[in-house]
């Protein structure tokens, strides 16, 4: 079985390179590739109750993400700019919704193989796997020291 439309979730750090490369290898010459990055609401990081206006900071974060996403399209010609998606919200929910909307049959994410406390905090890969509308490929990321 070959995949037809692969959704690659990127956190826009240098770690997204191995994730994109693996997705391209799985896609071969036939599957369509889409990229998605989710900008998470800043208030969420502060527990939802912040006594200041974060809208300007949030806009800067959004603009920066857009620029980085654009740079990835320049770096990997297999990625088409019109198939880049920038969303605002909670990664699991946004990735699942987009995968359904775009009829993707595979989601590719990076995975850190966490231990101890970090495991308790959870990972986006785990989160995305639960309730996913299609197959999920977790690409093992090796810590660079
Ligand atoms: P994490 O568990 O947060 O270390 O992230 C592991 C993987 O989840 C990354 O390599 C990405 O594939 C995906 N990911 C994490 N954060 C985001 C985000 N904000 N938008 C899209 N994908 C993300």
PDB file of C-alpha atoms and ligand atoms in Angstrom:
ATOM      1  CA  UNK A   1       0.000   0.000   0.000  1.00  0.00           C
ATOM      2  CA  UNK A   2       1.297   3.453  -0.799  1.00  0.00           C
ATOM      3  CA  UNK A   3       0.272   6.695   0.853  1.00  0.00           C
ATOM      4  CA  UNK A   4      -1.352   9.422  -1.194  1.00  0.00           C
ATOM      5  CA  UNK A   5      -1.236  12.475   1.034  1.00  0.00           C
ATOM      6  CA  UNK A   6       1.241  12.824   3.892  1.00  0.00           C
ATOM      7  CA  UNK A   7       0.939  15.518   6.537  1.00  0.00           C
ATOM      8  CA  UNK A   8       4.241  16.426   8.194  1.00  0.00           C
ATOM      9  CA  UNK A   9       3.980  18.177  11.566  1.00  0.00           C
ATOM     10  CA  UNK A  10       6.969  20.419  12.183  1.00  0.00           C
ATOM     11  CA  UNK A  11       8.006  22.287  15.326  1.00  0.00           C
ATOM     12  CA  UNK A  12      10.278  24.533  13.197  1.00  0.00           C
ATOM     13  CA  UNK A  13      13.431  23.688  15.172  1.00  0.00           C
ATOM     14  CA  UNK A  14      16.449  22.080  13.487  1.00  0.00           C
ATOM     15  CA  UNK A  15      14.891  18.768  14.519  1.00  0.00           C
ATOM     16  CA  UNK A  16      12.300  19.017  11.805  1.00  0.00           C
ATOM     17  CA  UNK A  17      14.889  18.121   9.128  1.00  0.00           C
ATOM     18  CA  UNK A  18      14.976  14.368   9.885  1.00  0.00           C
ATOM     19  CA  UNK A  19      11.176  14.352  10.112  1.00  0.00           C
ATOM     20  CA  UNK A  20      10.799  16.006   6.690  1.00  0.00           C
ATOM     21  CA  UNK A  21      13.455  13.774   5.129  1.00  0.00           C
ATOM     22  CA  UNK A  22      11.733  10.622   6.359  1.00  0.00           C
ATOM     23  CA  UNK A  23       8.378  11.861   5.087  1.00  0.00           C
ATOM     24  CA  UNK A  24       9.930  12.580   1.675  1.00  0.00           C
ATOM     25  CA  UNK A  25      11.410   9.083   1.578  1.00  0.00           C
ATOM     26  CA  UNK A  26       8.005   7.544   2.353  1.00  0.00           C
ATOM     27  CA  UNK A  27       6.293   9.814  -0.187  1.00  0.00           C
ATOM     28  CA  UNK A  28       8.645   8.820  -3.004  1.00  0.00           C
ATOM     29  CA  UNK A  29       7.542  10.310  -6.311  1.00  0.00           C
ATOM     30  CA  UNK A  30       3.872   9.704  -5.870  1.00  0.00           C
ATOM     31  CA  UNK A  31       2.463  11.038  -2.581  1.00  0.00           C
ATOM     32  CA  UNK A  32       1.536  14.646  -1.983  1.00  0.00           C
ATOM     33  CA  UNK A  33       3.302  16.274   0.989  1.00  0.00           C
ATOM     34  CA  UNK A  34       1.834  18.956   3.237  1.00  0.00           C
ATOM     35  CA  UNK A  35       3.494  20.683   6.181  1.00  0.00           C
ATOM     36  CA  UNK A  36       1.802  22.004   9.279  1.00  0.00           C
ATOM     37  CA  UNK A  37       2.991  24.060  12.210  1.00  0.00           C
ATOM     38  CA  UNK A  38       0.776  25.022  15.108  1.00  0.00           C
ATOM     39  CA  UNK A  39       1.337  28.235  16.995  1.00  0.00           C
ATOM     40  CA  UNK A  40       0.185  27.541  20.517  1.00  0.00           C
ATOM     41  CA  UNK A  41      -1.695  30.265  22.391  1.00  0.00           C
ATOM     42  CA  UNK A  42       0.743  31.937  24.779  1.00  0.00           C
ATOM     43  CA  UNK A  43      -1.866  32.159  27.500  1.00  0.00           C
ATOM     44  CA  UNK A  44      -1.913  28.348  27.504  1.00  0.00           C
ATOM     45  CA  UNK A  45       1.766  28.277  28.521  1.00  0.00           C
ATOM     46  CA  UNK A  46       0.974  30.598  31.438  1.00  0.00           C
ATOM     47  CA  UNK A  47      -1.968  28.535  32.609  1.00  0.00           C
ATOM     48  CA  UNK A  48      -4.590  30.666  30.856  1.00  0.00           C
ATOM     49  CA  UNK A  49      -4.601  33.551  33.330  1.00  0.00           C
ATOM     50  CA  UNK A  50      -2.222  36.310  32.234  1.00  0.00           C
ATOM     51  CA  UNK A  51      -2.581  39.880  33.488  1.00  0.00           C
ATOM     52  CA  UNK A  52      -1.206  41.454  30.271  1.00  0.00           C
ATOM     53  CA  UNK A  53      -1.979  41.753  26.603  1.00  0.00           C
ATOM     54  CA  UNK A  54      -0.112  39.097  24.667  1.00  0.00           C
ATOM     55  CA  UNK A  55      -1.609  39.818  21.242  1.00  0.00           C
ATOM     56  CA  UNK A  56       1.451  41.658  19.892  1.00  0.00           C
ATOM     57  CA  UNK A  57       3.836  38.939  21.073  1.00  0.00           C
ATOM     58  CA  UNK A  58       1.528  36.330  19.645  1.00  0.00           C
ATOM     59  CA  UNK A  59       1.490  38.091  16.280  1.00  0.00           C
ATOM     60  CA  UNK A  60       5.303  38.193  16.277  1.00  0.00           C
ATOM     61  CA  UNK A  61       5.371  34.486  17.001  1.00  0.00           C
ATOM     62  CA  UNK A  62       2.965  33.870  14.124  1.00  0.00           C
ATOM     63  CA  UNK A  63       5.005  36.019  11.682  1.00  0.00           C
ATOM     64  CA  UNK A  64       8.229  34.289  12.685  1.00  0.00           C
ATOM     65  CA  UNK A  65       6.650  30.851  12.191  1.00  0.00           C
ATOM     66  CA  UNK A  66       5.392  31.898   8.743  1.00  0.00           C
ATOM     67  CA  UNK A  67       8.889  32.981   7.743  1.00  0.00           C
ATOM     68  CA  UNK A  68      10.468  29.734   9.008  1.00  0.00           C
ATOM     69  CA  UNK A  69       7.854  27.656   7.228  1.00  0.00           C
ATOM     70  CA  UNK A  70       8.664  29.574   4.039  1.00  0.00           C
ATOM     71  CA  UNK A  71      12.375  28.840   4.495  1.00  0.00           C
ATOM     72  CA  UNK A  72      11.624  25.127   4.667  1.00  0.00           C
ATOM     73  CA  UNK A  73       9.823  25.307   1.323  1.00  0.00           C
ATOM     74  CA  UNK A  74      12.898  26.978  -0.168  1.00  0.00           C
ATOM     75  CA  UNK A  75      15.159  24.318   1.317  1.00  0.00           C
ATOM     76  CA  UNK A  76      13.081  21.321   0.178  1.00  0.00           C
ATOM     77  CA  UNK A  77      11.680  21.796  -3.335  1.00  0.00           C
ATOM     78  CA  UNK A  78       9.469  18.724  -2.852  1.00  0.00           C
ATOM     79  CA  UNK A  79       7.412  20.871  -0.449  1.00  0.00           C
ATOM     80  CA  UNK A  80       5.020  23.255  -2.147  1.00  0.00           C
ATOM     81  CA  UNK A  81       4.342  26.605  -0.499  1.00  0.00           C
ATOM     82  CA  UNK A  82       0.592  26.274  -1.085  1.00  0.00           C
ATOM     83  CA  UNK A  83       0.637  23.040   0.918  1.00  0.00           C
ATOM     84  CA  UNK A  84       2.097  24.739   4.007  1.00  0.00           C
ATOM     85  CA  UNK A  85      -0.362  25.274   6.819  1.00  0.00           C
ATOM     86  CA  UNK A  86       0.060  27.549   9.793  1.00  0.00           C
ATOM     87  CA  UNK A  87      -2.562  27.034  12.490  1.00  0.00           C
ATOM     88  CA  UNK A  88      -3.283  28.518  15.840  1.00  0.00           C
ATOM     89  CA  UNK A  89      -4.358  26.319  18.735  1.00  0.00           C
ATOM     90  CA  UNK A  90      -3.570  23.003  20.333  1.00  0.00           C
ATOM     91  CA  UNK A  91      -1.263  20.763  18.178  1.00  0.00           C
ATOM     92  CA  UNK A  92      -3.181  17.469  18.540  1.00  0.00           C
ATOM     93  CA  UNK A  93      -6.546  18.961  17.712  1.00  0.00           C
ATOM     94  CA  UNK A  94      -5.319  21.129  14.832  1.00  0.00           C
ATOM     95  CA  UNK A  95      -3.247  18.323  13.273  1.00  0.00           C
ATOM     96  CA  UNK A  96      -6.178  15.894  13.431  1.00  0.00           C
ATOM     97  CA  UNK A  97      -8.605  18.423  11.964  1.00  0.00           C
ATOM     98  CA  UNK A  98      -6.272  19.326   9.130  1.00  0.00           C
ATOM     99  CA  UNK A  99      -5.545  15.667   8.351  1.00  0.00           C
ATOM    100  CA  UNK A 100      -9.288  15.034   8.056  1.00  0.00           C
ATOM    101  CA  UNK A 101      -9.955  18.179   6.058  1.00  0.00           C
ATOM    102  CA  UNK A 102      -7.124  17.454   3.606  1.00  0.00           C
ATOM    103  CA  UNK A 103      -7.881  13.716   3.487  1.00  0.00           C
ATOM    104  CA  UNK A 104      -4.349  12.800   4.539  1.00  0.00           C
ATOM    105  CA  UNK A 105      -3.635   9.111   4.982  1.00  0.00           C
ATOM    106  CA  UNK A 106      -0.424   9.504   7.015  1.00  0.00           C
ATOM    107  CA  UNK A 107       0.748  11.978   9.656  1.00  0.00           C
ATOM    108  CA  UNK A 108       4.504  12.165  10.310  1.00  0.00           C
ATOM    109  CA  UNK A 109       5.828  13.561  13.610  1.00  0.00           C
ATOM    110  CA  UNK A 110       9.144  13.519  15.447  1.00  0.00           C
ATOM    111  CA  UNK A 111       9.516  11.494  18.625  1.00  0.00           C
ATOM    112  CA  UNK A 112      12.008  11.973  21.429  1.00  0.00           C
ATOM    113  CA  UNK A 113      11.864   8.618  23.252  1.00  0.00           C
ATOM    114  CA  UNK A 114      11.432  10.326  26.609  1.00  0.00           C
ATOM    115  CA  UNK A 115      12.291   8.849  29.999  1.00  0.00           C
ATOM    116  CA  UNK A 116      11.474   9.684  33.602  1.00  0.00           C
ATOM    117  CA  UNK A 117       9.914  13.072  34.293  1.00  0.00           C
ATOM    118  CA  UNK A 118       9.887  14.096  30.662  1.00  0.00           C
ATOM    119  CA  UNK A 119       7.761  11.020  29.964  1.00  0.00           C
ATOM    120  CA  UNK A 120       5.214  12.209  32.512  1.00  0.00           C
ATOM    121  CA  UNK A 121       4.994  15.561  30.790  1.00  0.00           C
ATOM    122  CA  UNK A 122       3.994  13.754  27.606  1.00  0.00           C
ATOM    123  CA  UNK A 123       4.936  14.293  24.007  1.00  0.00           C
ATOM    124  CA  UNK A 124       3.287  15.675  20.926  1.00  0.00           C
ATOM    125  CA  UNK A 125       3.893  12.353  19.121  1.00  0.00           C
ATOM    126  CA  UNK A 126       1.907  10.469  21.790  1.00  0.00           C
ATOM    127  CA  UNK A 127      -0.761  13.071  21.789  1.00  0.00           C
ATOM    128  CA  UNK A 128      -1.140  12.998  18.002  1.00  0.00           C
ATOM    129  CA  UNK A 129      -1.311   9.197  17.945  1.00  0.00           C
ATOM    130  CA  UNK A 130      -4.385   9.065  20.178  1.00  0.00           C
ATOM    131  CA  UNK A 131      -7.546   9.406  18.154  1.00  0.00           C
ATOM    132  CA  UNK A 132      -5.666  10.069  14.905  1.00  0.00           C
ATOM    133  CA  UNK A 133      -7.887   9.884  11.811  1.00  0.00           C
ATOM    134  CA  UNK A 134      -5.188   8.001   9.846  1.00  0.00           C
ATOM    135  CA  UNK A 135      -1.830   6.246  10.250  1.00  0.00           C
ATOM    136  CA  UNK A 136       0.862   8.037  12.262  1.00  0.00           C
ATOM    137  CA  UNK A 137       4.603   7.648  11.746  1.00  0.00           C
ATOM    138  CA  UNK A 138       6.788   8.726  14.688  1.00  0.00           C
ATOM    139  CA  UNK A 139      10.313   9.435  13.505  1.00  0.00           C
ATOM    140  CA  UNK A 140      12.814   8.769  16.287  1.00  0.00           C
ATOM    141  CA  UNK A 141      14.868  11.872  16.946  1.00  0.00           C
ATOM    142  CA  UNK A 142      18.385  11.439  18.253  1.00  0.00           C
ATOM    143  CA  UNK A 143      19.568  13.983  20.789  1.00  0.00           C
ATOM    144  CA  UNK A 144      22.470  16.018  19.429  1.00  0.00           C
ATOM    145  CA  UNK A 145      24.879  16.811  22.287  1.00  0.00           C
TER     146      UNK A 145
HETATM  147  P1  LIG B   1       7.617  17.361  21.175  1.00  0.00           P
HETATM  148  O1  LIG B   1       6.934  16.154  21.714  1.00  0.00           O
HETATM  149  O2  LIG B   1       6.944  18.632  21.533  1.00  0.00           O
HETATM  150  O3  LIG B   1       9.063  17.355  21.496  1.00  0.00           O
HETATM  151  O4  LIG B   1       7.533  17.310  19.589  1.00  0.00           O
HETATM  152  C1  LIG B   1       7.766  16.150  18.849  1.00  0.00           C
HETATM  153  C2  LIG B   1       7.249  16.338  17.439  1.00  0.00           C
HETATM  154  O5  LIG B   1       5.897  16.792  17.453  1.00  0.00           O
HETATM  155  C3  LIG B   1       7.982  17.358  16.577  1.00  0.00           C
HETATM  156  O6  LIG B   1       9.126  16.793  15.975  1.00  0.00           O
HETATM  157  C4  LIG B   1       6.921  17.694  15.551  1.00  0.00           C
HETATM  158  O7  LIG B   1       6.802  16.660  14.570  1.00  0.00           O
HETATM  159  C5  LIG B   1       5.647  17.689  16.381  1.00  0.00           C
HETATM  160  N1  LIG B   1       5.358  19.035  16.946  1.00  0.00           N
HETATM  161  C6  LIG B   1       5.688  19.538  18.155  1.00  0.00           C
HETATM  162  N2  LIG B   1       5.230  20.792  18.309  1.00  0.00           N
HETATM  163  C7  LIG B   1       4.585  21.102  17.160  1.00  0.00           C
HETATM  164  C8  LIG B   1       3.896  22.256  16.685  1.00  0.00           C
HETATM  165  N3  LIG B   1       3.756  23.349  17.429  1.00  0.00           N
HETATM  166  N4  LIG B   1       3.349  22.211  15.440  1.00  0.00           N
HETATM  167  C9  LIG B   1       3.456  21.100  14.672  1.00  0.00           C
HETATM  168  N5  LIG B   1       4.100  19.994  15.065  1.00  0.00           N
HETATM  169  C10 LIG B   1       4.650  19.979  16.288  1.00  0.00           C
END
